C-alpha atoms as one frame of an Amber mdcrd trajectory, in Angstrom:
protein
  93.192 116.335  87.938  93.059 117.989  91.342  95.468 118.215  94.143  96.264
 120.135  97.287  99.457 121.142  98.928  98.847 122.410 102.467 101.981 123.590
 104.191 100.120 124.765 107.277  97.785 121.836 108.000  97.056 121.214 111.703
  98.939 117.898 111.580 101.862 119.319 109.541 102.575 119.734 105.823 100.385
 117.610 103.564 100.442 116.712  99.861  97.065 115.410  98.568  95.763 114.347
  95.207  92.056 113.879  94.729  91.993 112.366  91.300  94.974 112.192  88.960
  94.214 110.434  85.620  96.634 109.542  82.858  96.724 107.562  79.701 100.033
 105.780  79.261 101.766 103.320  77.023  99.665 101.435  74.533  96.296 102.839
  75.888  96.415 101.921  79.533  94.398 104.197  81.867  95.882 105.038  85.293
  94.164 106.845  88.195  95.806 107.863  91.444  94.571 109.470  94.614  95.715
 109.836  98.146  97.865 111.849 100.504 101.184 111.970 102.232 101.837 113.854
 105.489 105.286 115.305 106.030 105.334 115.462 109.827 105.980 112.949 112.537
 105.957 109.336 111.185 105.074 110.568 107.685 101.592 109.041 107.453 100.165
 108.119 104.029  97.239 106.700 102.117  97.824 106.231  98.436  95.781 104.270
  95.830  96.670 103.641  92.199  94.209 101.908  89.790  94.633 100.742  86.248
  91.642  99.863  84.146  92.405  98.760  81.554  96.125  97.930  81.303  96.609
  97.313  77.639  98.086  93.938  76.608 101.342  95.420  75.097 101.951  97.226
  78.400 101.532  93.941  80.366 104.023  92.263  78.019 106.804  94.540  79.325
 106.667  92.496  82.591 105.319  89.174  81.267 106.829  88.544  77.782 104.430
  85.703  76.949 101.288  87.724  77.632  98.750  87.696  74.779  99.056  91.067
  73.190  95.306  91.664  72.776  94.384  90.619  76.336  93.842  93.525  78.788
  94.140  93.443  82.572  92.930  95.635  85.389  94.096  96.165  88.898  94.807
  98.412  91.841  97.470  98.915  94.518  97.043 100.621  97.910  99.892 101.848
 100.188  98.993 103.024 103.703 100.385 103.426 107.148 103.583 105.453 107.433
 107.030 105.459 106.035 108.171 103.851 109.338 105.504 101.112 109.144 104.072
 100.749 105.626 101.293  98.410 104.563 100.516  97.525 101.006  98.053  95.444
  99.013  97.597  94.857  95.285  95.064  93.089  93.000  95.432  92.262  89.326
  92.925  90.409  87.174  92.461  89.396  83.569  89.796  86.952  82.401  89.908
  83.963  84.772  93.249  84.996  86.300  93.663  86.929  89.583  96.730  87.787
  91.578  96.461  89.345  94.997  99.337  90.396  97.348  99.659  91.904 100.826
 102.704  93.202 102.684 103.137  94.676 106.077 106.386  96.045 107.570 105.788
  96.935 111.150 107.680  99.473 113.166 110.243  98.025 115.550 108.499  96.721
 118.674 109.051  98.742 121.872 112.428  97.928 123.424 114.022  96.514 120.257
 116.346  97.986 117.605 115.075  99.153 114.259 116.891  96.109 112.840 114.159
  93.860 114.251 111.082  94.905 112.179 108.379  92.323 111.762 107.666  91.620
 108.100 104.733  89.669 106.617 104.080  89.042 102.900 101.329  86.998 101.265
 100.397  86.250  97.679  97.566  84.268  96.030  97.366  83.552  92.301  94.426
  81.774  90.726  94.244  80.533  87.109  97.616  81.950  86.119  99.008  80.617
  82.799 102.790  79.999  83.361 103.399  80.579  79.629 103.104  84.371  80.229
 106.561  84.128  81.669 108.159  83.792  78.230 108.900  81.545  75.231 109.377
  77.875  75.932 107.356  77.857  79.151 104.582  75.324  78.908 101.070  76.660
  79.153  98.550  75.579  81.796  96.676  76.993  84.745  98.322  77.412  88.160
  96.676  78.316  91.456  99.186  78.983  94.258  99.406  80.761  97.557 102.400
  81.635  99.715 103.396  83.656 102.738 106.518  84.780 104.476 106.828  85.878
 108.090 110.227  87.087 109.303 112.143  89.815 110.997 113.836  92.314 108.581
 117.285  93.295 109.793 118.938  96.612 109.095 121.120  95.111 106.340 118.049
  93.867 104.492 118.452  90.251 105.414 115.609  88.118 106.872 115.925  86.582
 110.307 113.789  83.657 111.490 111.837  83.262 108.280 108.745  81.064 108.161
 107.568  80.237 104.660 104.345  78.548 103.593 103.522  77.615 100.020 100.608
  75.672  98.468  99.288  74.792  94.975  95.925  73.437  93.987  93.949  72.705
  90.825  97.111  73.389  88.746  98.117  71.996  85.310 101.404  72.825  83.565
 101.976  70.926  80.323 101.053  67.279  81.084 101.503  67.651  84.881  98.442
  68.050  87.084  98.261  68.826  90.770  94.954  68.930  92.669  95.950  69.371
  96.309
């Protein structure tokens, strides 16, 4: 693992990690790299990857996950603390889940309580049984998005939601939209 703390960088103090590797839980491998600047808008570029994520570690978040099945994925956070952007990808076998989020800085002439927010998620081949006991098995492919203004109290103003499902089967129910 290597890293740098540069308190006299031209753009202000900087914390950077070139390659941090760790083995955690039941044998999952994590890698992290990136940097955070501590001046101005606090810019950042951080990436975390997991390959593999051991089945027992996935079960902490999805109780019905097959214990022997591994997953892999990555997450990236960029932008600044004032206007962060994030994206993530997780895959295992035929299943993929991808997500994106963007919280923009308040537009010129508005209050900080009027920050544009966009979120999107796509899941393909997800078995709903991973949610826990009693949930029927199947294969679900869904996509959804949310566009809204995030107010200072954390509530959403003027939300626009879009959701779709296709080539999905849960128990005896099939949807092919």
